Amino acid sequence: MRTQVGIIGAGPAGLLLSRLLALQGIDSVVLENRSREYVEARIRARILEQHTADTLTAAGVGDRLQRQGLEHSGIHLQYPGTRHTLDFPSLCGRTVWVYGQTEVTKDLIATQLDGGPPLLFCVFDVHLEDVDTDAPRIQFTDAAGTPQVLECDVVAGADGFHGVSRPVVQEAGERVWERTYPYAWLGILADAAPATDELIYAWHPEGFALYSMRSPPVSRLYLQVDPSERIEDWPDERIWDALDTRMALESWSVNRGPVTEKSILPMRSFVSAPMRRGRLFLAGDAAHIVPPTGAKGLNLAVADVTLLAQALVRLLREKETDLVDSYSDRALARVWRCTHFSWFMTSMLHRSGDDFDAELQLSQLRRVCSSETAARELAENYTGLPLDL
Ligand code: FAS
Ligand code: PHB
């Protein structure tokens, strides 16, 4: 098999990269080790920055997003006795969209399978070779169990945190920064109409809580818990009682309903640099992980592949290396900005158990809720900064 760009991973990064390249006449093959059903069923991100929504729409995969997505013009920040609304359009002229990553993935896969570049599911034994040459190869076994070799001009490692691509970059020497947070998120899906128009990010002495939504009849809610907590120790009633406590506001209450899914998600920040080795380029979670408090994970993946697609078109069509040579630095500038913002939101809103921290957090929250300058800084980061910082 031969293609210009071999892409490992059919998550949002790999799929969108393939689409953006195809629109520029660059061919690719996407290799995915899971089944289509598995990939489309993964519940993950939800908040799309304005740039992400615009990119998907411009790439011709935004029709359902425009029809079924929920455009949100702000968030509520809460601490005991106060719920303050940040109005994004008045602060920074942008909005965000609530539209599940699962739906984005379904839209991208449907487009890919409707006459788009090859997308192979259930491959295994994926190995990269000769990435330091201009003829890298991907060895793999296809779903039928037949060994295959994909000859490429370039390989894109969009295979997530547990993929095979980053270790290949690491072999040539790279730096890694990691922070594991001393808390996790217990998340539930509930058949209950959200009791709020915008997301509520709530600080409380007992811990952080987040009120989000999937669709008009379905709520998505999260509680800060200790990373050692077990989901079986959290019956529905205990979860609802904790949400009521942490989000309490006079003459308002959380809407309860049947819990249809619950899980505990660990929280960490992770960055690896560079995001390139020879003709192998990393994008998305393969290179970085952020805690979900800032709603940046999916949006960072989209920003990476927007930059990478531009760079690969320049290399493969115009034979110019300037953009591929600057890709890692340009992508990492945004990665660190989003890593900082995700750390800022996480540190401001999650109880550490230390009362000095609590006073700092409350002071920061009061500052954001009272200063247009501080609110604008949060709004600009949350809705997404320009691609090239
Ligand atoms: P992905 O991990 O989505 O995709 C990588 C793909 O590569 C996968 O399909 C995988 O099966 C495949 N793959 C791996 N190894 C392979 C191999 N050897 N060969 C072939 N294929 C291989 N972000 C937010 O902004 N908000 C959230 O609330 C949020 N919640 C999250 C919850 C969870 C449980 C997780 C894990 C992540 C969450 N994220 C969230 C972050 C998430 O949305 C990621 O940022 C996003 O999926 C990144 O997309 P990709 O880089 O494409 O990586
Ligand atoms: C979600 O709805 O899953 C969600 C929303 C905002 C976040 C994180 C997760 O910051």
Tab-separated table of C-alpha atoms and ligand atoms in Angstrom:
chain	number	residue	atom	x	y	z
A	1	MET	CA	0.000	0.000	0.000
A	2	ARG	CA	1.197	3.565	-0.630
A	3	THR	CA	-0.061	7.019	0.366
A	4	GLN	CA	1.303	10.506	0.941
A	5	VAL	CA	0.298	10.709	4.627
A	6	GLY	CA	-0.126	7.634	6.825
A	7	ILE	CA	-2.312	8.594	9.818
A	8	ILE	CA	-2.389	6.450	12.956
A	9	GLY	CA	-5.584	6.915	14.961
A	10	ALA	CA	-9.210	7.636	14.013
A	11	GLY	CA	-10.014	10.002	16.863
A	12	PRO	CA	-10.897	13.635	16.122
A	13	ALA	CA	-7.247	14.509	15.363
A	14	GLY	CA	-6.603	11.743	12.839
A	15	LEU	CA	-9.981	11.964	11.146
A	16	LEU	CA	-9.979	15.744	10.810
A	17	LEU	CA	-6.393	15.753	9.525
A	18	SER	CA	-7.350	13.261	6.806
A	19	ARG	CA	-10.326	15.422	5.847
A	20	LEU	CA	-8.345	18.675	5.739
A	21	LEU	CA	-5.629	17.051	3.590
A	22	ALA	CA	-8.198	15.523	1.206
A	23	LEU	CA	-9.738	18.961	0.639
A	24	GLN	CA	-6.279	20.085	-0.503
A	25	GLY	CA	-5.732	17.084	-2.791
A	26	ILE	CA	-3.306	15.286	-0.476
A	27	ASP	CA	-4.079	11.586	-0.070
A	28	SER	CA	-3.909	9.715	3.229
A	29	VAL	CA	-4.792	6.421	4.857
A	30	VAL	CA	-6.163	6.297	8.413
A	31	LEU	CA	-5.325	3.246	10.546
A	32	GLU	CA	-7.428	2.595	13.675
A	33	ASN	CA	-6.948	-0.314	16.075
A	34	ARG	CA	-10.484	-0.254	17.482
A	35	SER	CA	-13.807	-0.958	15.763
A	36	ARG	CA	-16.021	1.781	14.350
A	37	GLU	CA	-18.625	1.022	17.020
A	38	TYR	CA	-16.069	1.389	19.816
A	39	VAL	CA	-14.652	4.656	18.484
A	40	GLU	CA	-18.111	6.182	17.973
A	41	ALA	CA	-19.298	5.141	21.459
A	42	ARG	CA	-16.500	6.795	23.488
A	43	ILE	CA	-18.011	9.541	25.707
A	44	ARG	CA	-15.478	12.339	26.005
A	45	ALA	CA	-15.361	16.055	25.294
A	46	ARG	CA	-18.283	18.321	24.708
A	47	ILE	CA	-17.281	21.949	24.448
A	48	LEU	CA	-16.181	23.170	21.008
A	49	GLU	CA	-14.339	26.466	20.752
A	50	GLN	CA	-15.554	28.896	18.082
A	51	HIS	CA	-12.444	27.976	16.014
A	52	THR	CA	-13.269	24.272	16.227
A	53	ALA	CA	-16.882	24.776	15.146
A	54	ASP	CA	-15.747	27.031	12.291
A	55	THR	CA	-13.086	24.527	11.164
A	56	LEU	CA	-15.544	21.608	11.109
A	57	THR	CA	-18.099	23.685	9.214
A	58	ALA	CA	-15.517	24.899	6.664
A	59	ALA	CA	-14.366	21.277	6.212
A	60	GLY	CA	-17.918	20.295	5.278
A	61	VAL	CA	-18.592	18.182	8.386
A	62	GLY	CA	-20.491	20.744	10.457
A	63	ASP	CA	-24.089	20.330	9.189
A	64	ARG	CA	-25.341	18.289	12.162
A	65	LEU	CA	-23.329	20.484	14.540
A	66	GLN	CA	-25.139	23.553	13.192
A	67	ARG	CA	-28.530	21.764	13.470
A	68	GLN	CA	-28.158	19.848	16.731
A	69	GLY	CA	-25.335	21.626	18.553
A	70	LEU	CA	-26.164	24.084	21.331
A	71	GLU	CA	-24.457	27.472	20.952
A	72	HIS	CA	-23.586	28.816	24.398
A	73	SER	CA	-22.796	32.450	25.103
A	74	GLY	CA	-21.260	32.022	28.528
A	75	ILE	CA	-20.720	30.067	31.713
A	76	HIS	CA	-21.729	30.550	35.348
A	77	LEU	CA	-19.023	30.688	38.008
A	78	GLN	CA	-20.305	29.884	41.496
A	79	TYR	CA	-19.107	29.965	45.095
A	80	PRO	CA	-21.320	29.855	48.193
A	81	GLY	CA	-23.999	32.563	47.911
A	82	THR	CA	-22.902	33.791	44.473
A	83	ARG	CA	-23.575	32.629	40.906
A	84	HIS	CA	-21.990	34.975	38.376
A	85	THR	CA	-22.469	34.809	34.614
A	86	LEU	CA	-19.606	35.473	32.199
A	87	ASP	CA	-21.146	36.782	28.958
A	88	PHE	CA	-18.698	35.727	26.250
A	89	PRO	CA	-19.981	37.856	23.315
A	90	SER	CA	-19.760	41.077	25.355
A	91	LEU	CA	-16.384	40.093	26.849
A	92	CYS	CA	-14.613	38.747	23.753
A	93	GLY	CA	-17.049	38.553	20.830
A	94	ARG	CA	-17.026	34.745	20.676
A	95	THR	CA	-19.224	31.833	21.793
A	96	VAL	CA	-18.742	28.079	22.294
A	97	TRP	CA	-20.766	25.080	21.130
A	98	VAL	CA	-21.994	22.136	23.188
A	99	TYR	CA	-21.778	19.137	20.839
A	100	GLY	CA	-20.386	15.757	21.898
A	101	GLN	CA	-17.034	14.514	20.667
A	102	THR	CA	-18.837	11.293	19.876
A	103	GLU	CA	-21.019	13.232	17.420
A	104	VAL	CA	-17.982	14.989	15.887
A	105	THR	CA	-16.352	11.585	15.413
A	106	LYS	CA	-19.501	10.116	13.835
A	107	ASP	CA	-19.729	13.054	11.400
A	108	LEU	CA	-16.055	12.693	10.417
A	109	ILE	CA	-16.285	8.909	9.994
A	110	ALA	CA	-19.468	9.161	7.896
A	111	THR	CA	-17.799	11.665	5.581
A	112	GLN	CA	-14.617	9.591	5.394
A	113	LEU	CA	-16.514	6.417	4.483
A	114	ASP	CA	-18.585	8.273	1.884
A	115	GLY	CA	-15.911	8.349	-0.799
A	116	GLY	CA	-13.163	9.778	1.393
A	117	PRO	CA	-9.619	8.432	1.915
A	118	PRO	CA	-9.236	4.826	3.182
A	119	LEU	CA	-10.111	4.316	6.880
A	120	LEU	CA	-9.140	0.886	8.194
A	121	PHE	CA	-10.604	-0.246	11.545
A	122	CYS	CA	-9.445	-3.093	13.803
A	123	VAL	CA	-5.853	-3.078	12.595
A	124	PHE	CA	-3.170	-4.327	15.019
A	125	ASP	CA	0.604	-4.762	15.477
A	126	VAL	CA	1.237	-1.253	14.184
A	127	HIS	CA	4.956	-0.408	13.938
A	128	LEU	CA	6.696	2.659	12.504
A	129	GLU	CA	9.898	2.389	10.464
A	130	ASP	CA	12.385	4.764	8.793
A	131	VAL	CA	10.773	7.933	10.164
A	132	ASP	CA	14.168	9.688	9.883
A	133	THR	CA	14.088	9.230	6.097
A	134	ASP	CA	11.744	10.792	3.513
A	135	ALA	CA	10.188	7.335	2.970
A	136	PRO	CA	8.757	6.263	6.334
A	137	ARG	CA	6.700	3.063	6.547
A	138	ILE	CA	3.974	1.693	8.759
A	139	GLN	CA	3.916	-2.051	9.331
A	140	PHE	CA	0.560	-3.394	10.525
A	141	THR	CA	-1.808	-6.351	10.359
A	142	ASP	CA	-5.220	-5.639	8.893
A	143	ALA	CA	-8.578	-6.763	10.304
A	144	ALA	CA	-8.424	-9.909	8.161
A	145	GLY	CA	-5.119	-10.846	9.800
A	146	THR	CA	-3.009	-10.061	6.721
A	147	PRO	CA	0.359	-8.347	7.323
A	148	GLN	CA	0.548	-5.032	5.450
A	149	VAL	CA	3.146	-2.319	4.776
A	150	LEU	CA	2.014	1.269	4.143
A	151	GLU	CA	4.684	3.272	2.277
A	152	CYS	CA	4.332	7.005	3.050
A	153	ASP	CA	5.932	10.401	2.512
A	154	VAL	CA	4.865	11.438	6.027
A	155	VAL	CA	3.382	9.742	9.121
A	156	ALA	CA	0.977	11.542	11.489
A	157	GLY	CA	0.835	10.087	15.013
A	158	ALA	CA	-2.752	10.881	16.090
A	159	ASP	CA	-3.022	7.756	18.230
A	160	GLY	CA	-3.727	9.320	21.601
A	161	PHE	CA	-1.958	9.053	24.932
A	162	HIS	CA	-1.486	5.279	24.789
A	163	GLY	CA	-0.507	5.114	21.117
A	164	VAL	CA	2.698	3.862	19.489
A	165	SER	CA	3.834	7.162	17.955
A	166	ARG	CA	5.088	9.207	20.918
A	167	PRO	CA	7.520	6.469	22.050
A	168	VAL	CA	9.136	6.646	18.594
A	169	VAL	CA	9.698	10.383	19.057
A	170	GLN	CA	10.917	9.752	22.628
A	171	GLU	CA	13.596	7.346	21.348
A	172	ALA	CA	15.278	10.257	19.574
A	173	GLY	CA	15.217	12.292	22.761
A	174	GLU	CA	12.369	14.458	23.966
A	175	ARG	CA	11.312	16.311	27.068
A	176	VAL	CA	8.217	15.368	29.065
A	177	TRP	CA	6.384	17.497	31.641
A	178	GLU	CA	3.696	15.880	33.786
A	179	ARG	CA	1.499	16.859	36.723
A	180	THR	CA	-0.985	14.484	38.332
A	181	TYR	CA	-3.669	16.341	40.275
A	182	PRO	CA	-4.685	15.122	43.770
A	183	TYR	CA	-8.310	14.741	42.726
A	184	ALA	CA	-10.514	13.126	40.078
A	185	TRP	CA	-13.930	13.742	38.519
A	186	LEU	CA	-16.893	11.481	39.152
A	187	GLY	CA	-19.103	12.024	36.084
A	188	ILE	CA	-22.713	11.007	35.498
A	189	LEU	CA	-25.151	11.113	32.605
A	190	ALA	CA	-28.790	11.535	33.740
A	191	ASP	CA	-32.125	11.597	31.945
A	192	ALA	CA	-32.985	14.945	33.478
A	193	ALA	CA	-33.390	18.280	31.723
A	194	PRO	CA	-30.538	20.572	32.830
A	195	ALA	CA	-31.690	23.128	35.427
A	196	THR	CA	-29.429	25.713	33.819
A	197	ASP	CA	-29.024	27.462	30.471
A	198	GLU	CA	-25.226	27.639	30.664
A	199	LEU	CA	-22.623	25.398	32.316
A	200	ILE	CA	-22.108	25.989	36.043
A	201	TYR	CA	-18.558	25.699	37.443
A	202	ALA	CA	-19.024	25.660	41.238
A	203	TRP	CA	-16.397	26.015	43.994
A	204	HIS	CA	-17.531	24.616	47.348
A	205	PRO	CA	-15.796	23.750	50.668
A	206	GLU	CA	-16.732	20.106	50.034
A	207	GLY	CA	-15.329	20.137	46.512
A	208	PHE	CA	-15.834	21.266	42.919
A	209	ALA	CA	-18.990	20.479	40.913
A	210	LEU	CA	-19.816	21.051	37.244
A	211	TYR	CA	-23.287	21.181	35.702
A	212	SER	CA	-23.106	20.446	31.963
A	213	MET	CA	-25.472	18.979	29.434
A	214	ARG	CA	-25.633	16.527	26.529
A	215	SER	CA	-28.925	17.652	24.983
A	216	PRO	CA	-32.159	19.322	26.174
A	217	PRO	CA	-33.362	16.166	28.021
A	218	VAL	CA	-29.950	14.883	29.205
A	219	SER	CA	-27.682	16.345	31.891
A	220	ARG	CA	-23.962	15.711	32.355
A	221	LEU	CA	-22.692	16.430	35.878
A	222	TYR	CA	-19.343	16.045	37.606
A	223	LEU	CA	-18.135	15.981	41.212
A	224	GLN	CA	-14.583	16.381	42.499
A	225	VAL	CA	-13.644	13.183	44.362
A	226	ASP	CA	-10.442	11.687	45.733
A	227	PRO	CA	-8.616	9.688	43.022
A	228	SER	CA	-8.836	6.601	45.245
A	229	GLU	CA	-12.662	6.685	45.295
A	230	ARG	CA	-14.476	3.649	43.836
A	231	ILE	CA	-17.604	4.173	41.756
A	232	GLU	CA	-19.397	1.425	43.676
A	233	ASP	CA	-19.150	3.584	46.814
A	234	TRP	CA	-21.201	6.301	45.094
A	235	PRO	CA	-24.866	5.243	44.794
A	236	ASP	CA	-27.028	7.686	42.822
A	237	GLU	CA	-28.563	9.213	45.965
A	238	ARG	CA	-25.136	10.092	47.374
A	239	ILE	CA	-24.163	11.724	44.072
A	240	TRP	CA	-27.340	13.817	43.872
A	241	ASP	CA	-27.023	14.896	47.523
A	242	ALA	CA	-23.417	16.039	46.934
A	243	LEU	CA	-24.447	17.954	43.797
A	244	ASP	CA	-27.295	19.632	45.730
A	245	THR	CA	-24.876	20.672	48.477
A	246	ARG	CA	-22.113	21.976	46.215
A	247	MET	CA	-24.384	23.854	43.790
A	248	ALA	CA	-26.913	25.115	46.359
A	249	LEU	CA	-28.435	28.495	45.519
A	250	GLU	CA	-31.530	30.110	46.974
A	251	SER	CA	-34.771	29.209	45.098
A	252	TRP	CA	-32.961	26.920	42.653
A	253	SER	CA	-32.203	23.174	42.642
A	254	VAL	CA	-30.521	20.505	40.547
A	255	ASN	CA	-32.927	18.502	38.355
A	256	ARG	CA	-32.685	14.805	39.234
A	257	GLY	CA	-33.436	11.853	36.966
A	258	PRO	CA	-32.345	8.273	36.180
A	259	VAL	CA	-28.553	8.008	36.058
A	260	THR	CA	-27.617	6.205	32.828
A	261	GLU	CA	-23.823	6.272	33.073
A	262	LYS	CA	-21.258	6.969	35.799
A	263	SER	CA	-17.450	6.847	35.854
A	264	ILE	CA	-14.401	8.288	37.592
A	265	LEU	CA	-11.876	10.210	35.440
A	266	PRO	CA	-8.346	10.899	36.734
A	267	MET	CA	-6.867	14.372	36.132
A	268	ARG	CA	-3.423	15.190	34.818
A	269	SER	CA	-1.451	17.598	32.664
A	270	PHE	CA	1.073	16.113	30.246
A	271	VAL	CA	3.204	17.690	27.520
A	272	SER	CA	5.900	16.054	25.394
A	273	ALA	CA	8.227	17.986	23.098
A	274	PRO	CA	9.136	18.086	20.297
A	275	MET	CA	6.014	17.026	18.423
A	276	ARG	CA	8.121	15.752	15.509
A	277	ARG	CA	10.827	13.277	14.620
A	278	GLY	CA	11.916	13.410	10.970
A	279	ARG	CA	8.825	12.632	8.891
A	280	LEU	CA	6.733	11.635	11.963
A	281	PHE	CA	4.492	14.388	13.382
A	282	LEU	CA	2.428	14.076	16.593
A	283	ALA	CA	-1.001	15.667	16.998
A	284	GLY	CA	-3.617	15.714	19.778
A	285	ASP	CA	-3.496	13.517	22.861
A	286	ALA	CA	-0.481	11.673	21.415
A	287	ALA	CA	1.541	14.742	22.470
A	288	HIS	CA	-0.406	16.349	25.316
A	289	ILE	CA	-3.140	15.841	27.914
A	290	VAL	CA	-4.993	18.549	29.841
A	291	PRO	CA	-7.428	18.254	32.782
A	292	PRO	CA	-10.998	18.707	31.429
A	293	THR	CA	-11.761	21.770	33.603
A	294	GLY	CA	-10.825	24.152	30.802
A	295	ALA	CA	-12.596	22.076	28.085
A	296	LYS	CA	-9.424	22.176	25.966
A	297	GLY	CA	-8.520	18.572	25.036
A	298	LEU	CA	-10.538	18.175	21.874
A	299	ASN	CA	-9.979	21.788	20.833
A	300	LEU	CA	-6.206	21.434	21.152
A	301	ALA	CA	-6.321	18.359	18.915
A	302	VAL	CA	-8.219	20.375	16.295
A	303	ALA	CA	-5.717	23.238	16.525
A	304	ASP	CA	-2.781	20.835	16.099
A	305	VAL	CA	-4.151	19.268	12.933
A	306	THR	CA	-5.163	22.631	11.490
A	307	LEU	CA	-1.504	23.706	11.730
A	308	LEU	CA	-0.225	20.279	10.612
A	309	ALA	CA	-2.485	20.133	7.551
A	310	GLN	CA	-1.204	23.548	6.412
A	311	ALA	CA	2.382	22.390	6.925
A	312	LEU	CA	1.972	19.083	5.075
A	313	VAL	CA	0.253	20.702	2.086
A	314	ARG	CA	3.184	23.140	1.866
A	315	LEU	CA	5.693	20.278	2.057
A	316	LEU	CA	4.028	17.777	-0.256
A	317	ARG	CA	2.574	20.131	-2.865
A	318	GLU	CA	4.994	23.060	-2.807
A	319	LYS	CA	8.101	21.148	-1.617
A	320	GLU	CA	8.727	23.836	1.020
A	321	THR	CA	9.822	22.758	4.539
A	322	ASP	CA	9.336	26.031	6.423
A	323	LEU	CA	5.963	25.140	7.973
A	324	VAL	CA	6.852	21.542	8.867
A	325	ASP	CA	10.066	22.840	10.438
A	326	SER	CA	8.114	25.313	12.588
A	327	TYR	CA	5.108	23.030	13.283
A	328	SER	CA	6.291	21.705	16.657
A	329	ASP	CA	7.145	25.136	18.084
A	330	ARG	CA	3.940	26.731	16.787
A	331	ALA	CA	1.769	23.887	18.105
A	332	LEU	CA	3.552	23.824	21.481
A	333	ALA	CA	3.004	27.566	21.993
A	334	ARG	CA	-0.747	26.899	21.970
A	335	VAL	CA	-0.355	23.644	23.922
A	336	TRP	CA	1.338	25.492	26.785
A	337	ARG	CA	-1.232	28.316	26.700
A	338	CYS	CA	-4.058	25.774	26.970
A	339	THR	CA	-2.120	23.745	29.554
A	340	HIS	CA	-1.757	26.860	31.681
A	341	PHE	CA	-5.431	27.800	31.306
A	342	SER	CA	-6.548	24.258	32.191
A	343	TRP	CA	-4.240	24.335	35.238
A	344	PHE	CA	-5.599	27.800	36.187
A	345	MET	CA	-9.252	26.671	36.026
A	346	THR	CA	-8.449	23.422	37.859
A	347	SER	CA	-6.437	25.126	40.604
A	348	MET	CA	-9.001	27.894	41.085
A	349	LEU	CA	-11.988	25.568	41.419
A	350	HIS	CA	-10.843	22.364	43.144
A	351	ARG	CA	-10.510	22.078	46.924
A	352	SER	CA	-7.050	20.961	48.026
A	353	GLY	CA	-8.096	20.663	51.684
A	354	ASP	CA	-5.739	23.512	52.622
A	355	ASP	CA	-7.587	26.571	53.988
A	356	PHE	CA	-4.911	28.982	52.733
A	357	ASP	CA	-5.530	27.630	49.216
A	358	ALA	CA	-9.273	28.095	49.759
A	359	GLU	CA	-8.840	31.807	50.523
A	360	LEU	CA	-6.647	32.268	47.440
A	361	GLN	CA	-9.233	30.479	45.288
A	362	LEU	CA	-12.121	32.556	46.628
A	363	SER	CA	-10.112	35.730	46.111
A	364	GLN	CA	-9.424	34.727	42.490
A	365	LEU	CA	-13.112	33.889	41.921
A	366	ARG	CA	-14.235	37.212	43.386
A	367	ARG	CA	-11.706	38.973	41.130
A	368	VAL	CA	-13.031	37.244	37.983
A	369	CYS	CA	-16.635	37.991	39.017
A	370	SER	CA	-15.960	41.677	39.712
A	371	SER	CA	-13.327	42.716	37.160
A	372	GLU	CA	-14.139	42.939	33.453
A	373	THR	CA	-10.422	42.626	32.715
A	374	ALA	CA	-10.104	39.364	34.674
A	375	ALA	CA	-13.365	38.051	33.205
A	376	ARG	CA	-12.196	38.881	29.676
A	377	GLU	CA	-8.955	36.962	30.173
A	378	LEU	CA	-10.932	33.870	31.206
A	379	ALA	CA	-13.476	34.325	28.381
A	380	GLU	CA	-10.787	34.701	25.697
A	381	ASN	CA	-9.031	31.519	26.818
A	382	TYR	CA	-12.208	29.497	27.298
A	383	THR	CA	-13.652	30.377	23.862
A	384	GLY	CA	-10.276	29.825	22.169
A	385	LEU	CA	-7.351	32.083	21.309
A	386	PRO	CA	-6.184	32.655	17.714
A	387	LEU	CA	-4.474	29.659	16.118
A	388	ASP	CA	-1.029	31.219	15.993
A	389	LEU	CA	-0.270	32.839	19.354
B	1	FAS	P1	-7.986	10.088	20.820
B	1	FAS	O1	-7.445	9.353	22.007
B	1	FAS	O2	-9.394	10.581	20.851
B	1	FAS	O3	-7.870	9.176	19.513
B	1	FAS	C1	-6.732	8.361	19.296
B	1	FAS	C2	-7.191	7.172	18.464
B	1	FAS	O4	-6.047	6.377	18.154
B	1	FAS	C3	-8.169	6.274	19.216
B	1	FAS	O5	-9.300	6.013	18.417
B	1	FAS	C4	-7.363	5.005	19.490
B	1	FAS	O6	-8.182	3.855	19.469
B	1	FAS	C5	-6.390	5.005	18.324
B	1	FAS	N1	-5.157	4.264	18.562
B	1	FAS	C6	-4.434	4.207	19.704
B	1	FAS	N2	-3.352	3.416	19.530
B	1	FAS	C7	-3.382	2.969	18.235
B	1	FAS	C8	-2.555	2.117	17.465
B	1	FAS	N3	-1.455	1.561	17.975
B	1	FAS	N4	-2.904	1.873	16.171
B	1	FAS	C9	-4.010	2.439	15.632
B	1	FAS	N5	-4.848	3.248	16.325
B	1	FAS	C10	-4.528	3.510	17.616
B	1	FAS	N6	-11.505	16.784	26.556
B	1	FAS	C11	-12.281	17.862	26.772
B	1	FAS	O7	-12.014	18.908	26.184
B	1	FAS	N7	-13.350	17.807	27.643
B	1	FAS	C12	-13.689	16.668	28.302
B	1	FAS	O8	-14.634	16.629	29.069
B	1	FAS	C13	-12.912	15.504	28.090
B	1	FAS	N8	-13.232	14.325	28.697
B	1	FAS	C14	-12.436	13.228	28.501
B	1	FAS	C15	-12.739	11.999	29.111
B	1	FAS	C16	-11.909	10.872	28.917
B	1	FAS	C17	-12.263	9.558	29.594
B	1	FAS	C18	-10.762	10.973	28.098
B	1	FAS	C19	-9.835	9.786	27.908
B	1	FAS	C20	-10.471	12.181	27.468
B	1	FAS	C21	-11.312	13.305	27.655
B	1	FAS	N9	-11.051	14.524	27.010
B	1	FAS	C22	-11.808	15.622	27.211
B	1	FAS	C23	-9.940	14.654	26.116
B	1	FAS	C24	-10.303	14.056	24.776
B	1	FAS	O9	-11.457	14.669	24.299
B	1	FAS	C25	-9.112	14.210	23.871
B	1	FAS	O10	-8.553	15.515	23.961
B	1	FAS	C26	-9.425	13.909	22.418
B	1	FAS	O11	-9.992	12.633	22.351
B	1	FAS	C27	-8.119	14.004	21.629
B	1	FAS	O12	-8.329	13.458	20.379
B	1	FAS	P2	-7.172	12.600	19.653
B	1	FAS	O13	-5.892	13.314	19.784
B	1	FAS	O14	-7.716	12.263	18.325
B	1	FAS	O15	-6.984	11.301	20.558
B	2	PHB	C1	-18.752	17.953	29.565
B	2	PHB	O1	-19.922	18.318	29.308
B	2	PHB	O2	-18.387	16.741	29.495
B	2	PHB	C2	-17.725	18.990	29.986
B	2	PHB	C3	-18.035	20.340	29.856
B	2	PHB	C4	-17.082	21.285	30.238
B	2	PHB	C5	-15.863	20.866	30.771
B	2	PHB	C6	-15.567	19.506	30.888
B	2	PHB	C7	-16.503	18.554	30.496
B	2	PHB	O3	-14.952	21.813	31.161
